[in-house]
Each structure stands twice: as structure tokens, then as C-alpha cells.
PDB file of C-alpha atoms in Angstrom:
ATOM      1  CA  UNK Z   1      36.273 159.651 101.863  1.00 70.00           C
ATOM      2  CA  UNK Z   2      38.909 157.622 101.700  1.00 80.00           C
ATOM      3  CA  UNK Z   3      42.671 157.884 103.423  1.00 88.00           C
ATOM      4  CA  UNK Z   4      45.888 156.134 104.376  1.00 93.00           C
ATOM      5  CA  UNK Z   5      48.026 157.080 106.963  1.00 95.00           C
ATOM      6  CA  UNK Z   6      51.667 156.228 107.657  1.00 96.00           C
ATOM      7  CA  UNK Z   7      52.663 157.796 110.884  1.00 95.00           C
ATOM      8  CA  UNK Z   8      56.372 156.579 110.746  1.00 96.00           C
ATOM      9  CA  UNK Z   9      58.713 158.916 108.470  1.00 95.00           C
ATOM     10  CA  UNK Z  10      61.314 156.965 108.987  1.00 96.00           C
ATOM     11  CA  UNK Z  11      62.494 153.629 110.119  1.00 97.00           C
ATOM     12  CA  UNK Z  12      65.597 151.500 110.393  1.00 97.00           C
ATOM     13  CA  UNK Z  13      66.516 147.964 111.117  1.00 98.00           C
ATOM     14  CA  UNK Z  14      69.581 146.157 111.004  1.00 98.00           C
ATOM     15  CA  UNK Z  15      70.869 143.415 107.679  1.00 97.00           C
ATOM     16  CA  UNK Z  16      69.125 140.093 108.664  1.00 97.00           C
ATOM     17  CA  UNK Z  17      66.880 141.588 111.442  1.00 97.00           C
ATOM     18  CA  UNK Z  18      63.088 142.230 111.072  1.00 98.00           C
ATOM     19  CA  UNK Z  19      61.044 145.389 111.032  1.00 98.00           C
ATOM     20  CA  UNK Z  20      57.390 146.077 110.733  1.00 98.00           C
ATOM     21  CA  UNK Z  21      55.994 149.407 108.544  1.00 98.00           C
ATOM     22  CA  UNK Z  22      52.229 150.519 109.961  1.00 98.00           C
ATOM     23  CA  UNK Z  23      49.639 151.730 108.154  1.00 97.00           C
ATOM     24  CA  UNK Z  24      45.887 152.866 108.783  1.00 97.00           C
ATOM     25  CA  UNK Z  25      43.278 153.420 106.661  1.00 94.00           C
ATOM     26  CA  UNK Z  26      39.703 154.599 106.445  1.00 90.00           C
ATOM     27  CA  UNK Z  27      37.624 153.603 104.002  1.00 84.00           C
ATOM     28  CA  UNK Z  28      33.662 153.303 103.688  1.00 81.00           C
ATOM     29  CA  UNK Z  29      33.760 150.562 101.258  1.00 79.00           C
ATOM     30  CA  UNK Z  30      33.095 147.160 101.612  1.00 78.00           C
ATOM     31  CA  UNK Z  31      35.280 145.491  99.091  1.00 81.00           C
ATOM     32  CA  UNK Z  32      38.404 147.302  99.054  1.00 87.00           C
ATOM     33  CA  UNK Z  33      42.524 146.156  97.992  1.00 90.00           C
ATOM     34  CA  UNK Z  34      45.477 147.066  99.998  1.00 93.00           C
ATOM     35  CA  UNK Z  35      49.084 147.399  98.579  1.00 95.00           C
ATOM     36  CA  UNK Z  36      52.462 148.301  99.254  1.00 97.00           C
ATOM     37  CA  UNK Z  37      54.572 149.794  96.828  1.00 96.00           C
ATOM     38  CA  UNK Z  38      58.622 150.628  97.736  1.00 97.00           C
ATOM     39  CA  UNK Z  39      60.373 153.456  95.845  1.00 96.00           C
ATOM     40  CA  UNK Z  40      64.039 153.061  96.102  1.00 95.00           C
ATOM     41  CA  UNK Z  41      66.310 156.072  94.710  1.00 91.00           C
ATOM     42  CA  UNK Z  42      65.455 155.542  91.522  1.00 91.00           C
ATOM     43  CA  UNK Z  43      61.791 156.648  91.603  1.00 91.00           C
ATOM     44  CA  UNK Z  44      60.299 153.208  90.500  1.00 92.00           C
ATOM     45  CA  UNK Z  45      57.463 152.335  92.002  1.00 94.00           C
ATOM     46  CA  UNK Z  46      57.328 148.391  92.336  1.00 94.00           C
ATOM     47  CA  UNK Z  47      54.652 146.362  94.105  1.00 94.00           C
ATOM     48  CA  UNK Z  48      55.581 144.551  97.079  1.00 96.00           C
ATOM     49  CA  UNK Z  49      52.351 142.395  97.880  1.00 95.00           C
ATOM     50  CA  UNK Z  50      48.494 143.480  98.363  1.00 93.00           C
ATOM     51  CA  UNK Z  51      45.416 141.757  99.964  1.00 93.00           C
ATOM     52  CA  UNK Z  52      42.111 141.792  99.189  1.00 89.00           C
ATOM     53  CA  UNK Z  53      40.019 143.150 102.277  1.00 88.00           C
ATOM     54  CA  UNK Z  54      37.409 139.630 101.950  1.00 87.00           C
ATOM     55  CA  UNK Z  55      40.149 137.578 102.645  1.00 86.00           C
ATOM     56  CA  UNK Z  56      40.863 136.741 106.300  1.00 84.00           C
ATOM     57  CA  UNK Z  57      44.368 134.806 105.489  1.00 89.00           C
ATOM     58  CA  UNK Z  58      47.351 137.750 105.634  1.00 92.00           C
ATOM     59  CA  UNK Z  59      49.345 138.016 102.279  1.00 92.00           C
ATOM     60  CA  UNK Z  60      52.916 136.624 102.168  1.00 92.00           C
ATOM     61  CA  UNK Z  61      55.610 137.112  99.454  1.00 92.00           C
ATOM     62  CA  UNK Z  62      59.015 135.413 100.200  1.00 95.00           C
ATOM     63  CA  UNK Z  63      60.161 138.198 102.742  1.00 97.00           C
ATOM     64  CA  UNK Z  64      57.867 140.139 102.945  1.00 97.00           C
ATOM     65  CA  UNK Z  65      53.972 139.192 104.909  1.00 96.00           C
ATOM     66  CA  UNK Z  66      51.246 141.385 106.464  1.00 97.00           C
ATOM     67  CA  UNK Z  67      49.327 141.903 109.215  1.00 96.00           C
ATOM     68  CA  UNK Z  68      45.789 142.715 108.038  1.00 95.00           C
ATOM     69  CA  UNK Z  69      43.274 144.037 110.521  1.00 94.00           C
ATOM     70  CA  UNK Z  70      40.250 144.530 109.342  1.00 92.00           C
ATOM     71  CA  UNK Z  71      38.113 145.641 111.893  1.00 92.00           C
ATOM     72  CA  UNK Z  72      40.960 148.147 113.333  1.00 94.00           C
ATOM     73  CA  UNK Z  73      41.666 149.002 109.596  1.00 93.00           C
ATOM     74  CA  UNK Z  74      45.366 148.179 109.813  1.00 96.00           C
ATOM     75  CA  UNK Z  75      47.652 147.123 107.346  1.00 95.00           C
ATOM     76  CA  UNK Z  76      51.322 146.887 108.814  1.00 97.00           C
ATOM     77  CA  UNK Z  77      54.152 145.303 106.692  1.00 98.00           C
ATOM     78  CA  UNK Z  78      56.859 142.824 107.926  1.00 98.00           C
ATOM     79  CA  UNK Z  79      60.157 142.523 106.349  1.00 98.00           C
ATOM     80  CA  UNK Z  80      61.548 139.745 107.462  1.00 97.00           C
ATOM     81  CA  UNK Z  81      65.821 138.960 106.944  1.00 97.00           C
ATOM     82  CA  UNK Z  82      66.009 142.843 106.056  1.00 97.00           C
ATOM     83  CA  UNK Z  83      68.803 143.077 103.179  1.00 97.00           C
ATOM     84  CA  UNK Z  84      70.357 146.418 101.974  1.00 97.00           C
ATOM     85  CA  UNK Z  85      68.329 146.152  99.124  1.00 96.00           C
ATOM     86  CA  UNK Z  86      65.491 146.997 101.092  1.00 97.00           C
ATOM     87  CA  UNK Z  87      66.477 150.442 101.801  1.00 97.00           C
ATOM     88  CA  UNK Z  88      63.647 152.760 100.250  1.00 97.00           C
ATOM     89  CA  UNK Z  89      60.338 154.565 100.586  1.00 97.00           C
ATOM     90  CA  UNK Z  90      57.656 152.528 101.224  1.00 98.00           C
ATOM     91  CA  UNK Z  91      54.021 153.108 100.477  1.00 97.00           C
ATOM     92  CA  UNK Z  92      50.507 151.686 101.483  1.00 96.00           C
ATOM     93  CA  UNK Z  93      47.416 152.258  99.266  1.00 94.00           C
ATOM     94  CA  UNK Z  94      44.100 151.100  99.145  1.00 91.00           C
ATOM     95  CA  UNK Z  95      41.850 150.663  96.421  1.00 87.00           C
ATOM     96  CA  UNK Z  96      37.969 151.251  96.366  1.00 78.00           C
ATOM     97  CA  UNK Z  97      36.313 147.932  94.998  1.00 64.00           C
ATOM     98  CA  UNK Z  98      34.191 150.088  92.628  1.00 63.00           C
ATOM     99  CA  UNK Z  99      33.947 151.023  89.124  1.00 54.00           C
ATOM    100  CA  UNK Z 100      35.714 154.130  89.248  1.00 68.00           C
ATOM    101  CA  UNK Z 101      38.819 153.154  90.513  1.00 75.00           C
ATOM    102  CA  UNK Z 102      40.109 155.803  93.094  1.00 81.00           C
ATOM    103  CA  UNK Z 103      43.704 154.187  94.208  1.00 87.00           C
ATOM    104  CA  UNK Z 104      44.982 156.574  97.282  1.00 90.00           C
ATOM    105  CA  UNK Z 105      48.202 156.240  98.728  1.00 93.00           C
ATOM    106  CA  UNK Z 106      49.757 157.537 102.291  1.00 94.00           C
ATOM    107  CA  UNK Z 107      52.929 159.495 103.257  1.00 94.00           C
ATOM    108  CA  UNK Z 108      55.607 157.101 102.569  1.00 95.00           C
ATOM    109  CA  UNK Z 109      58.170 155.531 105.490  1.00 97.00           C
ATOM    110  CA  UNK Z 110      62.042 156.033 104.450  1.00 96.00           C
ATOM    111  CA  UNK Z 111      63.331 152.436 105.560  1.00 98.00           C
ATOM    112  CA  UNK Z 112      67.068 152.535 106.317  1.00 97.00           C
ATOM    113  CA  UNK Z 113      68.886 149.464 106.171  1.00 97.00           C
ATOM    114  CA  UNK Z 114      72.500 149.061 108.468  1.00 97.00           C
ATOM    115  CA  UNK Z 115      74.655 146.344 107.309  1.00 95.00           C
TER     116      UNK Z 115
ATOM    117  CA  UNK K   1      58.147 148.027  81.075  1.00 55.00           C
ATOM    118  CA  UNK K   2      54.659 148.524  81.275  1.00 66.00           C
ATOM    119  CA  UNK K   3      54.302 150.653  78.524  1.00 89.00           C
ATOM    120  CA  UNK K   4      53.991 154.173  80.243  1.00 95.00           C
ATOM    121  CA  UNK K   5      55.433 157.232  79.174  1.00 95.00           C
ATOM    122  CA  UNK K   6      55.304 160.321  80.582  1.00 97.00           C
ATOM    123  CA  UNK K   7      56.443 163.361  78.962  1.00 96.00           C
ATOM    124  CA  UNK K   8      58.318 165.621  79.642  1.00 97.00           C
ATOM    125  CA  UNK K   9      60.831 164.323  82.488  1.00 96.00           C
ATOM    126  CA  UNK K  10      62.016 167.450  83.644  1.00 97.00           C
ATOM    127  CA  UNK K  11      60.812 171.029  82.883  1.00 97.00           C
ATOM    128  CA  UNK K  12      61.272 174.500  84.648  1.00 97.00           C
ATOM    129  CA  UNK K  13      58.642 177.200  84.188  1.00 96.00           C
ATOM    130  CA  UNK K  14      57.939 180.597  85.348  1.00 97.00           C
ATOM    131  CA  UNK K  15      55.370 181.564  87.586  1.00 97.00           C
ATOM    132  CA  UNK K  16      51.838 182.599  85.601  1.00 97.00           C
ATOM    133  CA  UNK K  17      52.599 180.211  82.566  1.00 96.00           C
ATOM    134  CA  UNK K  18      50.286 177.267  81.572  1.00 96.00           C
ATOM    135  CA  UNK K  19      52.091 173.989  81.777  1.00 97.00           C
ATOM    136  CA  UNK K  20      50.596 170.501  80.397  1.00 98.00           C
ATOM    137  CA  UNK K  21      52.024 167.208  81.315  1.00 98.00           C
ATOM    138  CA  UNK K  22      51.447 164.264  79.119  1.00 98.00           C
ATOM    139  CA  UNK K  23      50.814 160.542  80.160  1.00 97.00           C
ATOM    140  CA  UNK K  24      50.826 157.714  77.098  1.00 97.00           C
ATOM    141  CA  UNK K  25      49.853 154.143  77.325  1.00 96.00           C
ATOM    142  CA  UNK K  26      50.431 151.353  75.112  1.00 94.00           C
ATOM    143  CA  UNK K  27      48.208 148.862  77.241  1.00 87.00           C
ATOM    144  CA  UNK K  28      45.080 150.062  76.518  1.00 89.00           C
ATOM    145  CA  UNK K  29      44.507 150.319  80.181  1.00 90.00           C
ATOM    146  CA  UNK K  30      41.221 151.557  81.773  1.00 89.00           C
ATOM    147  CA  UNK K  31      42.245 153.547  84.226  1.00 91.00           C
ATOM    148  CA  UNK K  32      44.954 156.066  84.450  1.00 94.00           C
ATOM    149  CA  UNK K  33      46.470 158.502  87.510  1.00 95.00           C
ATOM    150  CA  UNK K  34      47.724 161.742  87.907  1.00 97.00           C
ATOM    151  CA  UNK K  35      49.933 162.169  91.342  1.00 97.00           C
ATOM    152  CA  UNK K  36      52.019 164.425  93.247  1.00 97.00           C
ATOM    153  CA  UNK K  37      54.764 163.199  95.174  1.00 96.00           C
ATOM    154  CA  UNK K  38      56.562 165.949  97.771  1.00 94.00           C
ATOM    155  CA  UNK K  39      58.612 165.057 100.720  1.00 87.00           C
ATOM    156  CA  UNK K  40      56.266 164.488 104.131  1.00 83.00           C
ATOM    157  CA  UNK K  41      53.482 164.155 102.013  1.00 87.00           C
ATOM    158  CA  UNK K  42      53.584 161.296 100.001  1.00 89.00           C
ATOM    159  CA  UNK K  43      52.302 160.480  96.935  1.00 92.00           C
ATOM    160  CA  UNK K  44      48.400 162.667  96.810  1.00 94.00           C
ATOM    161  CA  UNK K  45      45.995 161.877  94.197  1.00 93.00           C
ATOM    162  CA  UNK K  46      45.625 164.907  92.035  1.00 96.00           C
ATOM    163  CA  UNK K  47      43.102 163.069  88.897  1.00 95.00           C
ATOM    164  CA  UNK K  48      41.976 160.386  87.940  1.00 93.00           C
ATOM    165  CA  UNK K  49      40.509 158.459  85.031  1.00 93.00           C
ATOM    166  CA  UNK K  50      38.153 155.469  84.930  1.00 90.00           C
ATOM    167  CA  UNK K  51      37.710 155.600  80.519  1.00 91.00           C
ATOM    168  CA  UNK K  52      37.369 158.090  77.860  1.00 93.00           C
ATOM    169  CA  UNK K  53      36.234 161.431  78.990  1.00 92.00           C
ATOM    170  CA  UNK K  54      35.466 159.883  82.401  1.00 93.00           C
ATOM    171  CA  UNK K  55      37.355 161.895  84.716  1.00 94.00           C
ATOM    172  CA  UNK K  56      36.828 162.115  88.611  1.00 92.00           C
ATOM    173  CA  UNK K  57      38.874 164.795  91.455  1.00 92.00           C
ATOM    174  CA  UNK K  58      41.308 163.477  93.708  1.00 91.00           C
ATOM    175  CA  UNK K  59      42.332 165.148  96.937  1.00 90.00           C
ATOM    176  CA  UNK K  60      44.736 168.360  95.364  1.00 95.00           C
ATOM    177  CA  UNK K  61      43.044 168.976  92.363  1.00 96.00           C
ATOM    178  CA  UNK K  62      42.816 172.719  92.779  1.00 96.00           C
ATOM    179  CA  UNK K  63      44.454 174.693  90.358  1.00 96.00           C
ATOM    180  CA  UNK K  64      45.013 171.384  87.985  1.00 98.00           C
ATOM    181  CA  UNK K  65      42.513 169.898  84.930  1.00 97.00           C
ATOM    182  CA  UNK K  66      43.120 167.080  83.114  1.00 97.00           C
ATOM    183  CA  UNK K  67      41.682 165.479  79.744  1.00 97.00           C
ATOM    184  CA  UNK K  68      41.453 162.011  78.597  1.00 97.00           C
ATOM    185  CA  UNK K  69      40.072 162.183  74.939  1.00 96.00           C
ATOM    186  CA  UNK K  70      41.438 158.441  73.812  1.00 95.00           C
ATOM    187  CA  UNK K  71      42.289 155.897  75.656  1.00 95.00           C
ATOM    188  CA  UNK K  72      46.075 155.972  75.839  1.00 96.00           C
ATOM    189  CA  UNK K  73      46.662 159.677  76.482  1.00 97.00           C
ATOM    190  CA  UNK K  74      45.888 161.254  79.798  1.00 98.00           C
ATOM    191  CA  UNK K  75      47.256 164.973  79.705  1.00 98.00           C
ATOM    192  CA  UNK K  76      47.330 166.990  83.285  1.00 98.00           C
ATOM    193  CA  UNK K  77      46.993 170.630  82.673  1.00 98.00           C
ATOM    194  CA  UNK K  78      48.177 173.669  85.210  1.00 97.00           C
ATOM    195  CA  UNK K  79      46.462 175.982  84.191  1.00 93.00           C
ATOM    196  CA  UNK K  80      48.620 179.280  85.764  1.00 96.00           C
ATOM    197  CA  UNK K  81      52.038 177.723  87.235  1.00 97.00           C
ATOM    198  CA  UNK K  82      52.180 178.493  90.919  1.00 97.00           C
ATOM    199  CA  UNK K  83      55.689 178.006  92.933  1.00 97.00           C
ATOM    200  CA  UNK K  84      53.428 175.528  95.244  1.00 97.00           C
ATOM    201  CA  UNK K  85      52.850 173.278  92.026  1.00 98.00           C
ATOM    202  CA  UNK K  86      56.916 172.707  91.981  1.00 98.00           C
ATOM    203  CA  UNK K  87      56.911 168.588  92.289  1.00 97.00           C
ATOM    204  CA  UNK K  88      57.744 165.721  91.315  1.00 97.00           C
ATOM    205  CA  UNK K  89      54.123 164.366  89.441  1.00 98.00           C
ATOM    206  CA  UNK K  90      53.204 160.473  88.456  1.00 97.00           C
ATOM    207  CA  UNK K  91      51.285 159.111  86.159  1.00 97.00           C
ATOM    208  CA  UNK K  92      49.853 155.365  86.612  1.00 95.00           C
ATOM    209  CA  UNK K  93      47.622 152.822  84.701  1.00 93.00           C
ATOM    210  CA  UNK K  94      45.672 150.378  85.723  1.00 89.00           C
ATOM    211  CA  UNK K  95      43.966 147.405  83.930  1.00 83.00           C
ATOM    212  CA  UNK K  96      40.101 146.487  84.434  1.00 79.00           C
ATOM    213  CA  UNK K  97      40.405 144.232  87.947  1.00 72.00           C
ATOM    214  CA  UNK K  98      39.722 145.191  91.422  1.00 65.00           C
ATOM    215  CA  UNK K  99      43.079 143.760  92.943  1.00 72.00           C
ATOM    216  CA  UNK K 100      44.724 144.484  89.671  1.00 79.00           C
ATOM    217  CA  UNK K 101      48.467 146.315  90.020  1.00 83.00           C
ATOM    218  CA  UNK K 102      49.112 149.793  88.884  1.00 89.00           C
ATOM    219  CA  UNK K 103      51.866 150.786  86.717  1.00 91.00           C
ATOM    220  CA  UNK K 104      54.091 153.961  86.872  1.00 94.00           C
ATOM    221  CA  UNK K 105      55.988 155.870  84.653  1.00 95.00           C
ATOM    222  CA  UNK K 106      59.118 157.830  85.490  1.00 94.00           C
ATOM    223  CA  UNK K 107      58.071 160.766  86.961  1.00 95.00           C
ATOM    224  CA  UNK K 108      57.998 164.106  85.800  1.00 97.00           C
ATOM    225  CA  UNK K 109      59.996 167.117  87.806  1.00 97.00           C
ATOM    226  CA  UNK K 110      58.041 170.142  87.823  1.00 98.00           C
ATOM    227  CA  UNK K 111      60.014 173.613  88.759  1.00 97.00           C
ATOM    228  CA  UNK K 112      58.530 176.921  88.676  1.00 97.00           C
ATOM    229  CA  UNK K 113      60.109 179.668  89.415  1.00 96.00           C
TER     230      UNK K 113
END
């Protein structure tokens, strides 16, 4: 089996501060990818950054980093310098590092953004 | 664009009524994704496809089927339109690559009445 889990619905942060998303996951692979996606109103889904579970070194794009933890199974993302921009739903996935290619996502955390 | 279409973008049906949903790819992707996205749940893997006629379940695939018979079409079939099927569903791709990103189209609103 393999799951995600977000338990925040909802978070907010202030313009310029930071703010960290969790995420769990379960998986009984070996070799596995994590992502976050964001949807913003629109309904695009657009990648924010991933990690491949062999690597130790946490994933940073501009902004945006994680904290991978591989032996708790945790996958929390860190916007740092929030913007308004920011404000959407944000999702963690993982992907199996197999041939069939089972991508599962969790429940999605609204991020609201205050100026 | 990453060349996915999915068809149609809205539709309202009535209870009882067979509904397909069609996915297209121009990138001659391997794998391809059928989804379900409702508010507190998330986005739930419904099917999913890792090549031609290679299809696998995902975690709500009760009461769906889906058929991938070339490579750039992956069609999502309910069979008898329930009022618990009204969603919004997503279709991704995927390119051969284990850390590879996936690709969504628009989304497809789902009503039945």
C-alpha cells in the first residue's frame, strides 16, 4: 500500500514570513520520489520541487526547500519570504520507484497568504 | 503546454447514464492518470496506466473502467452515473523516468444529477 497524508487543511502565514506544509507517507518501497505540486484557483497543477528518497541532501528551489525524513517518512515543505502568489492548494505525492508507475497524492493544504 | 487534453471540460448527466471521459496526449508518454479531486479529500487515484492495454486500480476505482488501446488516448468510463461520482476528475502523463514530472490537463467537471 501506499499513502500520503496531509493533516493540515488549511494554513496561513503572513507576506515575507515563513511557513512549513507537513506531510507523511507510507510506502513499502525502497526507491521512491516525493513531490509537491500547488494548485492555485485556476486548477493547474505545477510542480514545486521533489526529492528522490536515496538522496540524503533536502531539495531546494529558490523559495521553496524541504525537510526530508526518511526514517520518520516525512516530507514537510518550507516557503520561505511567503508572497501572495503563494496562496493555493498544495499537494505532496510520492512515487513508487517501479515499473508501473503508481503516483499517489494526499489531501491538499489551502495556504492563505495576508499581505 | 504539455500536450494534454482532456475532453470534455464540463458535462452534467443524469443519474443511471454511462458517461466516458477522454484523456489525449501528444507526448507519447508512458504513463497516464485518471484522478478525482473533491474538497477534504484531495486528489485520489482512480486508474492508472503504465503502456498500451496495461492498466492497474488505484484507490476509488469502484464503479469506474478505463481503456488505453494506443498510446495517446486514455478514456475513463462510468459505467452507471452515480450522484457520488459528481467531481472534478484529472488526467496526467508521465514520461519513462522514476523522478520524472507529471503533467495535467485541465480538469474535467463531472455533475450528475
Amino acid at each position: 500500500a501506499q499513502t500520503v497524508t496531509q493533516s493540515q487543511p488549511e494554513m496561513s502565514v503572513q507576506e515575507a514570513e515563513t511557513v512549513t506544509l507537513s506531510c507523511t507517507y507510507d510506502t513499502s518501497e525502497s526507491d521512491y520520489y516525493l513531490f509537491w505540486y500547488k494548485q492555485p484557483p485556476s486548477r493547474q497543477m505545477i510542480l514545486v520541487i521533489r526529492q528522490e528518497a536515496y538522496k540524503q541532501q533536502n531539495a531546494t528551489e529558490n523559495r521553496f526547500s524541504v525537510n526530508f525524513q526518511k526514517a520518520a517518512k516525512s516530507f514537510s515543505l518550507k516557503i520561505s519570504d511567503s508572497q501572495l502568489g503563494d496562496a493555493a492548494m498544495y499537494f505532496c505525492a510520492v512515487f513508487r520507484g517501479t515499473s508501473y508507475g503508481k503516483l499517489t497524492f494526499g489531501q491538499g493544504t489551502i495556504l492563505t497568504v495576508h499581505p | 503546454d504539455a500536450g494534454i487534453t482532456q475532453s470534455p471540460r464540463h458535462k452534467v448527466t443524469e443519474t443511471g447514464t454511462p458517461v466516458t471521459l477522454r484523456c489525449h496526449q501528444t507526448e507519447n508518454h508512458r504513463y497516464m492518470y485518471w484522478y478525482r479531486q473533491d474538497p477534504g479529500h484531495g486528489l485520489r487515484l482512480i486508474h492508472y496506466s503504465y503502456g498500451v492495454k496495461d492498466t492497474d486500480k488505484g484507490e476509488v476505482s469502484d464503479g469506474y473502467s478505463v481503456s488505453r488501446s494506443k498510446t495517446e488516448d486514455f478514456l475513463l468510463t462510468l459505467e452507471s452515473a452515480t450522484s457520488s461520482q459528481t467531481s472534478v476528475y484529472f488526467c496526467a502523463i508521465r514520461p519513462t523516468g522514476q523522478g520524472t514530472e507529471a503533467f495535467f490537463g485541465q480538469g474535467t467537471r463531472l455533475t450528475v444529477v
